[in-house]
Coordinates of C-alpha atoms in Angstrom, one line a residue:
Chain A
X1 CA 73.7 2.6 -100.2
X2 CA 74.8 0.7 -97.2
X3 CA 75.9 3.3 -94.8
X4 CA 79.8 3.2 -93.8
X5 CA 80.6 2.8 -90.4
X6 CA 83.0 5.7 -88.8
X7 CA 85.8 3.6 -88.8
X8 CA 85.7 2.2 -92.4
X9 CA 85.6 6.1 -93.8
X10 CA 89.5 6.9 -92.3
X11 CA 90.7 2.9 -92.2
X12 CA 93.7 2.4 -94.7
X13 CA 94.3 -1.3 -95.3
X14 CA 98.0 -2.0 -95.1
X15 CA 98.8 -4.7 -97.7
X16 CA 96.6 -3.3 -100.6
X17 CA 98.0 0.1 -99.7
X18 CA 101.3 -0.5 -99.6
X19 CA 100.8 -2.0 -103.5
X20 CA 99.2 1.6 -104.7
X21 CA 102.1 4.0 -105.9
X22 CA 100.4 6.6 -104.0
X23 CA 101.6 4.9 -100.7
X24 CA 104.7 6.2 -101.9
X25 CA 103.8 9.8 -100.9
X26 CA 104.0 10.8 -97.3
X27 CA 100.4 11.6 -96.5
X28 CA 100.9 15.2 -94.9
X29 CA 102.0 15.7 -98.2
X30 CA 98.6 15.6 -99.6
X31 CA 96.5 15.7 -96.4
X32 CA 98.5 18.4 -94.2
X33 CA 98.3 17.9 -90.6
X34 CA 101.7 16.8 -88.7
X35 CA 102.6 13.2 -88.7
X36 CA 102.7 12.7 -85.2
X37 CA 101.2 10.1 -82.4
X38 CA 99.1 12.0 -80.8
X39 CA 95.9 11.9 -82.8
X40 CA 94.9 15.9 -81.7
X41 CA 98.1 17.6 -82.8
X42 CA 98.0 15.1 -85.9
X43 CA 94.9 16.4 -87.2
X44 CA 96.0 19.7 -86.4
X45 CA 94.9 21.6 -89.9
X46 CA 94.1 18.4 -91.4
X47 CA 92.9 18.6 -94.8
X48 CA 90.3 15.2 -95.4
X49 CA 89.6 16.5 -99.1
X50 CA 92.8 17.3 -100.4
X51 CA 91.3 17.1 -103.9
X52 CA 89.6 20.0 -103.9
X53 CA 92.8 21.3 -104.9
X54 CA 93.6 20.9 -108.4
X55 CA 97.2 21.3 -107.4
X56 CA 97.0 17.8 -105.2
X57 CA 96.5 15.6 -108.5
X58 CA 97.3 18.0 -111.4
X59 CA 101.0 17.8 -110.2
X60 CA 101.0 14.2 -110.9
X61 CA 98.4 14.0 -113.6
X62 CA 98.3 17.1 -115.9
X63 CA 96.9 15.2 -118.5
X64 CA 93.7 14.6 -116.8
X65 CA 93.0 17.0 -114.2
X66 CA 93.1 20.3 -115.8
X67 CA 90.7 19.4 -118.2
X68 CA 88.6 17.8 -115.7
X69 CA 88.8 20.9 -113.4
X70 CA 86.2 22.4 -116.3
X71 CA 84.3 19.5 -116.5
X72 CA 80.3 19.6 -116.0
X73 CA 81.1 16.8 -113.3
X74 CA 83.6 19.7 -111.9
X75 CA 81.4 23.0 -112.5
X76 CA 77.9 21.8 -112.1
X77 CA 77.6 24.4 -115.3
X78 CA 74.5 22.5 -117.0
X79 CA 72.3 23.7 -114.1
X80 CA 73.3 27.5 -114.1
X81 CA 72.5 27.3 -117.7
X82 CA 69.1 26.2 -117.3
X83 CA 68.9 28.2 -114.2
X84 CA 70.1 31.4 -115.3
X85 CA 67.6 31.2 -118.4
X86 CA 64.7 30.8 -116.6
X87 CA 65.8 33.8 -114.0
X88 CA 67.3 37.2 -114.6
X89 CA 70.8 38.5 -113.5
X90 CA 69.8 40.1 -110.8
X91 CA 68.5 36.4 -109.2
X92 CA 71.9 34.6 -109.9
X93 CA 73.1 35.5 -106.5
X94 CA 70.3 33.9 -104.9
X95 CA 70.6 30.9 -107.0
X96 CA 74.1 30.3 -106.2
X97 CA 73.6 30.4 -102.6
X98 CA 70.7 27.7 -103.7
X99 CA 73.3 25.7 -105.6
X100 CA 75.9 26.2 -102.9
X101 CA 73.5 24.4 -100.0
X102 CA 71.8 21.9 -102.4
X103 CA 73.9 21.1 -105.0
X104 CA 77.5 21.7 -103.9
X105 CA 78.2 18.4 -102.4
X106 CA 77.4 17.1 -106.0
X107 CA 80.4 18.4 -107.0
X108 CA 83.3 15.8 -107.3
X109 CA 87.0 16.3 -106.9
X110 CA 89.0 13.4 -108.2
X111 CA 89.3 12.0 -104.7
X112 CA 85.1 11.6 -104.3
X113 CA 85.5 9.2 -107.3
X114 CA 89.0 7.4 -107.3
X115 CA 89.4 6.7 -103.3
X116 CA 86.2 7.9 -101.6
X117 CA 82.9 8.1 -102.2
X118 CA 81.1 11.3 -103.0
X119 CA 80.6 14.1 -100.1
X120 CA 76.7 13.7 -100.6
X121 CA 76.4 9.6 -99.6
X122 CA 78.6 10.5 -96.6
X123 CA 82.0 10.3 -98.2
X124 CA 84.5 7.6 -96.7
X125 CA 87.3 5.6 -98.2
X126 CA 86.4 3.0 -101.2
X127 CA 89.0 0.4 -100.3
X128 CA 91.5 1.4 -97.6
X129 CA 92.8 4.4 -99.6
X130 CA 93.7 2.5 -102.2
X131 CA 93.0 4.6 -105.4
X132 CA 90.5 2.7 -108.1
X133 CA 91.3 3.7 -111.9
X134 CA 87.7 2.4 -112.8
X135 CA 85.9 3.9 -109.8
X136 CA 83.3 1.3 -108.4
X137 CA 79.9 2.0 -110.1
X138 CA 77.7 1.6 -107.3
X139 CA 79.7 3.5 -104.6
X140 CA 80.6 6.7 -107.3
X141 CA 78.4 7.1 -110.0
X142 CA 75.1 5.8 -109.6
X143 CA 75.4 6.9 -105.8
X144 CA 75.0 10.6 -107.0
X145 CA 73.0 9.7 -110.5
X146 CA 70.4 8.1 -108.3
X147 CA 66.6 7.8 -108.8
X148 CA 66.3 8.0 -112.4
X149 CA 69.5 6.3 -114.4
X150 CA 70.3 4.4 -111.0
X151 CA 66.8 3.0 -110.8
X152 CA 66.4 2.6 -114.6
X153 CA 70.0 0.8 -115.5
X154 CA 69.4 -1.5 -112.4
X155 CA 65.3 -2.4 -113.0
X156 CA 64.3 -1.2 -109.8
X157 CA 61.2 0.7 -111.3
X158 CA 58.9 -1.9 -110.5
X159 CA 58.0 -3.8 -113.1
X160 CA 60.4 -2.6 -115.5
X161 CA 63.5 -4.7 -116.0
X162 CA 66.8 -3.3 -116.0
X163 CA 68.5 -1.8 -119.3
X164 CA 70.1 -4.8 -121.4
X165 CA 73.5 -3.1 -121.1
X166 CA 73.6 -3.6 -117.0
X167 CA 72.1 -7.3 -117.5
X168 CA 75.8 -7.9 -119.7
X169 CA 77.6 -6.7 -116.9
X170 CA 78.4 -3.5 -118.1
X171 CA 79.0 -0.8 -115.9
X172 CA 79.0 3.0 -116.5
X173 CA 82.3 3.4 -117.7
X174 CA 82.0 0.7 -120.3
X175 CA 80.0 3.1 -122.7
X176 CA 81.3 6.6 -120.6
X177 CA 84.8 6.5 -121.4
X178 CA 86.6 8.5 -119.0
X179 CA 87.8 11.1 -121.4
X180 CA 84.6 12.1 -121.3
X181 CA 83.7 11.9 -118.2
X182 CA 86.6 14.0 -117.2
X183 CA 86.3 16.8 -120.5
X184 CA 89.5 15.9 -121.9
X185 CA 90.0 17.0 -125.3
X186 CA 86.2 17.9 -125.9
X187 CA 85.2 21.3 -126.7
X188 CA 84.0 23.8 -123.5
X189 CA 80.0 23.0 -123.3
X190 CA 77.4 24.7 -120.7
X191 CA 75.0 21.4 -120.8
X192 CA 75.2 18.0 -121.3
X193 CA 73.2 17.7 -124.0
X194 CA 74.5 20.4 -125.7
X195 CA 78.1 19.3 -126.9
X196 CA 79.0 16.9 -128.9
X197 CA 76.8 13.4 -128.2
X198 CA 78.7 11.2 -126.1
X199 CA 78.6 8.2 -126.0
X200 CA 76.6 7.1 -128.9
X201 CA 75.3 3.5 -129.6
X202 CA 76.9 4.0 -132.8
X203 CA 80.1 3.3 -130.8
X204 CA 79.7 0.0 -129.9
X205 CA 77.0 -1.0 -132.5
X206 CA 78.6 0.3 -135.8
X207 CA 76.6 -0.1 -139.0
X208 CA 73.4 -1.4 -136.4
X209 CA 72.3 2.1 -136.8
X210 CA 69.7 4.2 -138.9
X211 CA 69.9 3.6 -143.0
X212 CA 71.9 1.1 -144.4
X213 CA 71.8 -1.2 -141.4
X214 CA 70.1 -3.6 -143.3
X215 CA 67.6 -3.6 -140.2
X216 CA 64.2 -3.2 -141.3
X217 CA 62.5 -1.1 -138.9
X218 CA 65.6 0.9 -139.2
X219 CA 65.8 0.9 -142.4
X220 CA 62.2 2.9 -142.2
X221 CA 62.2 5.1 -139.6
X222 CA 66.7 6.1 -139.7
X223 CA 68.0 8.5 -137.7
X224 CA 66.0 11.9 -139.2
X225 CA 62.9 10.2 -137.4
X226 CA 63.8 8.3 -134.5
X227 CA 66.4 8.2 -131.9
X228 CA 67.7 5.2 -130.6
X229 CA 65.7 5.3 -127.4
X230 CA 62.3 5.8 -129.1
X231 CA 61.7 2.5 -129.8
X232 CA 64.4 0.8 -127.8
X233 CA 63.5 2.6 -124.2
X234 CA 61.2 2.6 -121.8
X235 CA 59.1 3.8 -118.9
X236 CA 60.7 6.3 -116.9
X237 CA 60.6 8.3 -113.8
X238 CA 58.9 12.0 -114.4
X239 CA 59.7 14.4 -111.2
X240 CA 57.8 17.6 -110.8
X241 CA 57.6 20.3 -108.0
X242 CA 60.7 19.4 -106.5
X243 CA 61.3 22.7 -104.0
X244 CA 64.1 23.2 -101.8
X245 CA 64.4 24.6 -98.5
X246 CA 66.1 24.9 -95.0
X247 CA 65.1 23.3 -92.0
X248 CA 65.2 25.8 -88.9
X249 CA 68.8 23.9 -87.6
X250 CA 69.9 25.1 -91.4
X251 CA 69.9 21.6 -92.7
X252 CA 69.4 21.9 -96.4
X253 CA 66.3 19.6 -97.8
X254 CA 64.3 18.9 -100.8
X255 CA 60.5 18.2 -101.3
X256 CA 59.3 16.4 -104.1
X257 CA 55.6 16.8 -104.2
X258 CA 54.8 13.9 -106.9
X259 CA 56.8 11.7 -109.9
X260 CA 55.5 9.1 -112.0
X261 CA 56.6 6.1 -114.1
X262 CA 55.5 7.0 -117.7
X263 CA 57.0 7.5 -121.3
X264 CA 56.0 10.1 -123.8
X265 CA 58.1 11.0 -127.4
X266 CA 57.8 14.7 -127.9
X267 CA 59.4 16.5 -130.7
X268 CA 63.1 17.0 -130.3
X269 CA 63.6 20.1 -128.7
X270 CA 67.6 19.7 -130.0
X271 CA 67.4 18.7 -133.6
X272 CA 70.5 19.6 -135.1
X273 CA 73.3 17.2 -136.9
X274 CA 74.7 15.7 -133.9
X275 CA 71.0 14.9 -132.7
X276 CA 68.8 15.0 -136.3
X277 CA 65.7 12.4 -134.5
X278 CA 62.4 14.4 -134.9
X279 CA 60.9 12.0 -131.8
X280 CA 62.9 11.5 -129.0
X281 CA 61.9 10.3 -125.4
X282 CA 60.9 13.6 -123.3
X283 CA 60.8 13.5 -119.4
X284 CA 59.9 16.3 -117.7
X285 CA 62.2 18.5 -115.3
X286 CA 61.9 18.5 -111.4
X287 CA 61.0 21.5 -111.1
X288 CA 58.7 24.8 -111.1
X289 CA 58.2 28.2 -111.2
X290 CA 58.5 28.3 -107.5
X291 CA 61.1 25.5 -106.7
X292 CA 63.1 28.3 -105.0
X293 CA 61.0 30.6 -103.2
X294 CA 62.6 30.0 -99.9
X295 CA 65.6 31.9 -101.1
X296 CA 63.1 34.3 -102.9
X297 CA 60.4 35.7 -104.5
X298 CA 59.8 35.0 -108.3
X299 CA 64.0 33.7 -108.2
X300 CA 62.7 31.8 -111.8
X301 CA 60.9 34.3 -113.7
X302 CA 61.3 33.1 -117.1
X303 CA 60.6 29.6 -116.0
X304 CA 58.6 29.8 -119.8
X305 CA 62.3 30.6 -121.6
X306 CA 62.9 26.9 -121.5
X307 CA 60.9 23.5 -121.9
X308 CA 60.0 21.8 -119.0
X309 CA 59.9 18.9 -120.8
X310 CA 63.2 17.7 -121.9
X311 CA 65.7 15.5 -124.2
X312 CA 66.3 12.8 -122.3
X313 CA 68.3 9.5 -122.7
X314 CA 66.9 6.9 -120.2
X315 CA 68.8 4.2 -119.1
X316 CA 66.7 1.2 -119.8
X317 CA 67.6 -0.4 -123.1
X318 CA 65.1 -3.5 -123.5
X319 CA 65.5 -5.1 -127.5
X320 CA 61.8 -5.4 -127.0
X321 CA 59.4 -2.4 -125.9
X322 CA 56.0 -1.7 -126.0
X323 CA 57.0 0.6 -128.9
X324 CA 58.6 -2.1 -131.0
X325 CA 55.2 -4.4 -130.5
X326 CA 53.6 -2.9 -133.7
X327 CA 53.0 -0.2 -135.7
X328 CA 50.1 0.7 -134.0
X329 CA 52.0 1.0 -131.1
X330 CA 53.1 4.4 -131.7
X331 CA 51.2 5.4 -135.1
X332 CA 48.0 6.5 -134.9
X333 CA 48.8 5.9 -130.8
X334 CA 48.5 9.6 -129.1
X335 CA 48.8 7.6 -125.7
X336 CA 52.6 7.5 -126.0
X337 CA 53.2 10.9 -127.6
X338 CA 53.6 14.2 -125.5
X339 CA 50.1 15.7 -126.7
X340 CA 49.2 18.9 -125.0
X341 CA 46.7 17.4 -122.7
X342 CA 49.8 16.0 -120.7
X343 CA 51.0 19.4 -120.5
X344 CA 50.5 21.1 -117.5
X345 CA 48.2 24.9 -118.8
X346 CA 50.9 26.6 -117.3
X347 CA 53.6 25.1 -119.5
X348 CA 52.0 25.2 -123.1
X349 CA 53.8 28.2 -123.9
X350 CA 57.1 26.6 -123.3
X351 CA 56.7 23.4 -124.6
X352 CA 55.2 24.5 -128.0
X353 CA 58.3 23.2 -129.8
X354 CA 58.1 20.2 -127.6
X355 CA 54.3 18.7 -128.2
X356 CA 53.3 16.6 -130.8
X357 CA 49.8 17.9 -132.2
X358 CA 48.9 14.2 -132.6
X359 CA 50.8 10.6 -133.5
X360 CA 51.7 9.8 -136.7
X361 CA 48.9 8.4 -138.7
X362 CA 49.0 4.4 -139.4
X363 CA 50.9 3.7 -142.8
X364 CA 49.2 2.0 -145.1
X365 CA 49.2 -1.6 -144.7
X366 CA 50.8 -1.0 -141.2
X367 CA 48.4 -2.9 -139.2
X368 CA 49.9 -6.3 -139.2
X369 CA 52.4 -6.6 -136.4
X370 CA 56.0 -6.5 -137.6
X371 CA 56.8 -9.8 -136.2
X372 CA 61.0 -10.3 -135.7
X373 CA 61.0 -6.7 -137.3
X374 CA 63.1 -5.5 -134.7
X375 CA 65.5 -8.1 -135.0
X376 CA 69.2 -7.8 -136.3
X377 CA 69.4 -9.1 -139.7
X378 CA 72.0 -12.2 -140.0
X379 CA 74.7 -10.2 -140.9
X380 CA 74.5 -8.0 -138.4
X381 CA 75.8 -9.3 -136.0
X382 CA 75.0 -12.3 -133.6
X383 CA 76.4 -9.7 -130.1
X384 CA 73.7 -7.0 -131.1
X385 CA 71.4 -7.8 -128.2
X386 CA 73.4 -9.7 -125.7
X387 CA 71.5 -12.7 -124.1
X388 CA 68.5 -10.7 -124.0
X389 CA 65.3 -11.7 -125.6
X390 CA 62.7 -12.2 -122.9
X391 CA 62.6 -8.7 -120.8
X392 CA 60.0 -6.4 -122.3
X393 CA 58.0 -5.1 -119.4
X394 CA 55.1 -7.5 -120.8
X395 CA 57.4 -10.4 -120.7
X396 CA 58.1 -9.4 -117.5
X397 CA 54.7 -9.1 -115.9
X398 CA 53.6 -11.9 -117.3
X399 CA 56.7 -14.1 -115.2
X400 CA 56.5 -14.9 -112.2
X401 CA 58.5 -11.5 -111.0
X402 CA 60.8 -13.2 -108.7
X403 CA 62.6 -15.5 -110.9
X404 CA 62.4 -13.6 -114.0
X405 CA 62.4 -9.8 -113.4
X406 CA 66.0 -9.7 -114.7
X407 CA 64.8 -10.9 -118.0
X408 CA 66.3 -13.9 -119.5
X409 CA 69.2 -13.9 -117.5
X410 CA 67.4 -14.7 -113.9
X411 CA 70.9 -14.7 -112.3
X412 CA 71.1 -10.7 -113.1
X413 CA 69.9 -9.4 -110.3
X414 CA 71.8 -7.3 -108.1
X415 CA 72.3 -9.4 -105.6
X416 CA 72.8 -12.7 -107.6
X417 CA 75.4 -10.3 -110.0
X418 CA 77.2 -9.0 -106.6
X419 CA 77.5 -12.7 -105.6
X420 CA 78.3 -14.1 -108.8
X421 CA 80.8 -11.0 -109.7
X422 CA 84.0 -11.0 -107.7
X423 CA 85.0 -8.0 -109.4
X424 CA 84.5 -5.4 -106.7
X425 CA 84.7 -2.4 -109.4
X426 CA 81.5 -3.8 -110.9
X427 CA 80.0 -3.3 -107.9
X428 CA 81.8 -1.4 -105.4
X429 CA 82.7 -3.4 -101.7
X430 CA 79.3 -3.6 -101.1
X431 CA 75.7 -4.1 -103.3
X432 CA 74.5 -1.4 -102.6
X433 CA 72.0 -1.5 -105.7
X434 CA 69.8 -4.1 -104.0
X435 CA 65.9 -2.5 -103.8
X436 CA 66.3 -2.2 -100.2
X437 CA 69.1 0.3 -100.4
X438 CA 68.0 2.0 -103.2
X439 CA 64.9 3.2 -101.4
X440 CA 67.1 4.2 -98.5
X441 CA 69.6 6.1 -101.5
X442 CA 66.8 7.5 -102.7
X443 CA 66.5 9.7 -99.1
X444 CA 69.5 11.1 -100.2
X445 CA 69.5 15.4 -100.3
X446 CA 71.4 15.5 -103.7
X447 CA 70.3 13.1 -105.9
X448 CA 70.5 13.5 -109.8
X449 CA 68.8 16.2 -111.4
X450 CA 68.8 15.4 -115.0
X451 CA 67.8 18.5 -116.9
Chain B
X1 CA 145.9 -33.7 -129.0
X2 CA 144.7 -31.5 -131.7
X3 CA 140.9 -32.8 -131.3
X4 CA 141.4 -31.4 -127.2
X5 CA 142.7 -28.5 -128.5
X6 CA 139.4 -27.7 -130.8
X7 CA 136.9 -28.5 -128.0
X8 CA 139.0 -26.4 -125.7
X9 CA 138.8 -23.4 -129.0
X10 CA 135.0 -24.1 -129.6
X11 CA 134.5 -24.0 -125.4
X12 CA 135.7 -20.8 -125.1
X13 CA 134.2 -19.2 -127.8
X14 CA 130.8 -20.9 -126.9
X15 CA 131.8 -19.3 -123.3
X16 CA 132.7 -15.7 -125.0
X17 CA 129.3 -16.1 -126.8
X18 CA 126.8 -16.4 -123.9
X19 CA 128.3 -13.7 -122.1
X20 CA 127.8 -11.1 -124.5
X21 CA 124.3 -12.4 -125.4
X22 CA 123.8 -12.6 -121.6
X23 CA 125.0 -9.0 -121.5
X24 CA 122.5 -8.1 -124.1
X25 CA 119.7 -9.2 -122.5
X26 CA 120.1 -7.8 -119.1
X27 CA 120.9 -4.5 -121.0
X28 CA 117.3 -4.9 -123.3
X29 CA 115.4 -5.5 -119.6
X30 CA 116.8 -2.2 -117.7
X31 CA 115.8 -0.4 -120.9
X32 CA 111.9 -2.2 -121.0
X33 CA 112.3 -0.7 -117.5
X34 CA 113.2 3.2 -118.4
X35 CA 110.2 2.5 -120.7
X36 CA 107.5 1.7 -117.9
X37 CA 104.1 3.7 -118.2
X38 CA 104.3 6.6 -117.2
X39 CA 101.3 7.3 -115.4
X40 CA 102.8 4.4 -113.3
X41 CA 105.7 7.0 -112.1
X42 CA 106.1 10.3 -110.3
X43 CA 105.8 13.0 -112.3
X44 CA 109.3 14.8 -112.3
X45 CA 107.8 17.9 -111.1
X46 CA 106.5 16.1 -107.9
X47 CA 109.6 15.5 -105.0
X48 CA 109.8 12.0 -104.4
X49 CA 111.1 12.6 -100.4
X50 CA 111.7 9.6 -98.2
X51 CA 108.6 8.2 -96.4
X52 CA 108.4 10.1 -93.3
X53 CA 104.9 9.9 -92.1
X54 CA 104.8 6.2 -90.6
X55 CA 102.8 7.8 -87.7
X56 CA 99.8 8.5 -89.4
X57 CA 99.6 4.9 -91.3
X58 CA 100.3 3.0 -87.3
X59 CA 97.2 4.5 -86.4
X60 CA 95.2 4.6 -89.4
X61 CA 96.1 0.7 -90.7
X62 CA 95.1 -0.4 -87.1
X63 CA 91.4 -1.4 -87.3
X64 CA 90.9 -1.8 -83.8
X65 CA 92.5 1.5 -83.0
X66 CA 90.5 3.4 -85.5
X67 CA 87.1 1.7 -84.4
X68 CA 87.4 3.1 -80.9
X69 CA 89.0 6.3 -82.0
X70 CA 86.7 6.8 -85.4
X71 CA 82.9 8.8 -84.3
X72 CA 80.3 9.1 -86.2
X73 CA 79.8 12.6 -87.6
X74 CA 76.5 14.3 -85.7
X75 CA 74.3 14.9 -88.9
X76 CA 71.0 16.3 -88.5
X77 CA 68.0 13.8 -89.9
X78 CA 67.1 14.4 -93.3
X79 CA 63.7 16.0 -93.5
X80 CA 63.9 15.2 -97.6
X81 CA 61.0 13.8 -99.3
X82 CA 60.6 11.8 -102.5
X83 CA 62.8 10.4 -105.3
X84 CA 65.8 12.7 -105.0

């Protein structure tokens, strides 16, 4: 993202202000400090974060912040679940004081969304303090969920167009409704992918989905076989080896020593009712054995006690995928399965439930290609895809890249969307999405972590 | 005669008739009022107090004050590496 400049974070624009409700309050009532000229005695026990107290919204908004005060978002509890079971209790102290230098500023308090932007892309007011409902996507959520659903929503893998979702215009909150987002009225969950499944495509595409859609490639594979973003995803980041450290000044910093753009389907290491697929897309976590030696020896011992290679749900919806070509794409194909020679030695033991001994054999009579197999039958529905019909990765390569990277929509990009879009919740006040900033996001300490 | 005396009648009845409908209506809109959103208003546990703080706002709504007054915040370089 665009950096702020020091006066943007603290300036408070006067007209839009003066319409938010908030401007209502007297701002020591939120902020402390003494509402004074002189700018020393002002600041005087100055609280810039008042969020961080539940108190500050919850006395306003009890329907919401409570809930949201035991939110993953809030708690950052997926990660000690996956940390704690690959350490032992007597390591959890160390890892806290891991999580508390190089994840803590992923924590969000209502302000980091709804009128600043998160502590970890160098906070500062959204809009002149004016407090956004619909937090701008670019400046809240994908400025934390960086280098993997950032990069994979907005096609800036290279090469690999942005998911069909983002080309409609959709932004986060369209499909993450902010009940969920903020826990309300969900059942207490330690990871992500662990409660109920939310959201689903079933939302949105009711009756598209599994048996009975009347889809033929559906109709075969359903829901017991294949998720959604088997055949309908595509190439994705893989991180290893990230470690984490202090520099000698105490600034906390990460080291990832390699990632790659691939896609494997491994077996579903959550198969249960809410998640029956037996092939999902797997991506491996960003981490090892010793991603936290610097805060000491053998911190994750029983690394083994989980998969290293993961659920995962990536963010680039194409209609068209190299999966969906034919069905040799995928049986008989060991290329796109997680086979155990893309394991890592190391990591066999703990991906046993994860590796697929070998692809699905070709059905019989599978060979042809099942032309316009993947597409919605008449009745279901003419707004299945969107205006997309041209952005599989082949499509895409075989384009001149400029003018049609963004699919069939060429106007999609980033920087055509933040031109064409004068919504500035789309897109926050700046576009910041653009290639150039992601890289210069992508520097960022505390990006996403997706296990 | 008579006839002046009707329209005079049916006058003031039409008269009698749009005030109270008049009435009505003004009553119906301060009640759509009480029945704004409420996530629009104050909770009643938080105390509404007058707007005292007019300090803070003079300096922070006065862009050229607050660019020669804002700093940047020393941060060290990041010595980070990779796809975060």
């Amino acid at each position: 993202m665009a950096p702020m400049e020091p006066w943007q974070r603290v300036w408070i624009d006067a007209e839009q202000y003066a319409q938010d409700i908030h401007s209502r309050i007297n701002c020591t009532s939120c902020h402390q400090g003494t509402a004074v000229a002189d700018m020393d005695s002002a600041h005087q026990g100055m609280n810039p974060n008042p969020a961080e107290d539940p108190e500050t919204c919850g006395t306003c908004h009890p329907d919401v912040v409570p809930a949201n005060a035991n939110s993953l978002h809030t708690t950052l509890r997926g990660y000690d679940t996956t940390l704690y079971e690959r350490s032992t209790p007597e390591n959890h102290s160390a890892i806290e004081e891991m999580e508390a230098n190089h994840c803590a500023s992923c924590h969000t308090t209502c302000g980091d969304c709804h009128v600043s932007q998160p502590g970890n892309v160098g906070s500062g007011l959204l809009e002149g303090h004016v407090f956004k409902s619909t937090p701008p996507m670019s400046q809240t959520c994908t400025a934390c969920h960086g280098s993997r659903v950032k990069n994979e929503y907005f096609g800036l893998n290279e090469g690999i167009p942005g998911d069909v979702h983002f080309r409609e215009r959709m932004a986060c909150s369209d499909c993450h409704t902010a009940d969920e987002i903020h826990g309300v009225a969900q059942p207490a969950t330690d990871h992500r992918y662990t409660g109920d499944q939310m959201p689903t495509c079933e939302s949105c595409h009711e009756g598209q989905v599994g048996v009975g859609s009347g889809i033929e490639q559906h109709e075969i594979h359903g829901t017991e076989i294949l998720s959604c973003q088997a055949c309908h995803s595509t190439t994705y980041t893989n991180c290893v080896n990230c470690h984490v450290e202090k520099a000698d000044n105490g600034t906390p910093f990460y080291t990832i020593e390699s990632s790659s753009l691939e896609f494997y389907l491994g077996r579903n290491p959550l198969r249960g009712s809410d998640r029956p697929y037996r092939y999902v897309p797997v991506r491996h976590v960003p981490a090892d054995a010793n991603s936290f030696s610097f805060y000491g020896e053998n911190l994750l011992s029983n690394f083994g006690n989980r998969p290293t290679w993961v659920y995962t749900t990536p963010h680039n919806i194409q209609r068209n995928t190299p999966q969906t070509e034919t069905c040799a794409s995928c049986h008989g194909n060991d290329e796109i399965f997680l086979t155990a020679d893309k394991v890592a030695t190391s990591e066999l033991a703990a991906n046993a439930d994860v590796i697929v001994d070998h692809a699905p054999p070709l059905p019989e009579g599978g060979e042809a290609p099942p032309a316009e197999s993947a597409t919605p039958s008449e009745d279901s529905g003419d707004g299945f895809w969107g205006s997309d019909s041209a952005a599989t990765p082949e499509a895409t390569a075989a384009k001149d890249s400029s003018d049609d990277f963004w699919g069939s929509d060429s106007a999609a990009t980033p920087e055509a969307t933040a031109a064409k879009d004068s919504s500035d919740d789309f897109w926050g006040s700046d576009s910041a999405a653009t290639p150039e900033a992601t890289a210069e996001a992508n520097k960022s300490d505390n990006a996403f972590w997706s296990n | 005669m008579r006839y002046r005396l009707l329209s005079a009648g049916l006058l003031m009845v039409s008269g009698v008739a749009l005030t109270v409908v008049g009435l009505a209506v003004t009553a119906a809109s301060g009640n759509a009022q009480d029945t704004n959103p409420v996530s629009e208003q104050p909770s009643p546990a938080f105390e509404v107090v007058p707007f005292t703080d007019q300090a803070c706002l003079d300096c922070h709504t006065d862009q050229a004050k607050v660019q020669t007054l804002a700093i940047e915040e020393e941060k060290p370089d990041s010595l980070s590496e990779g796809p975060g």
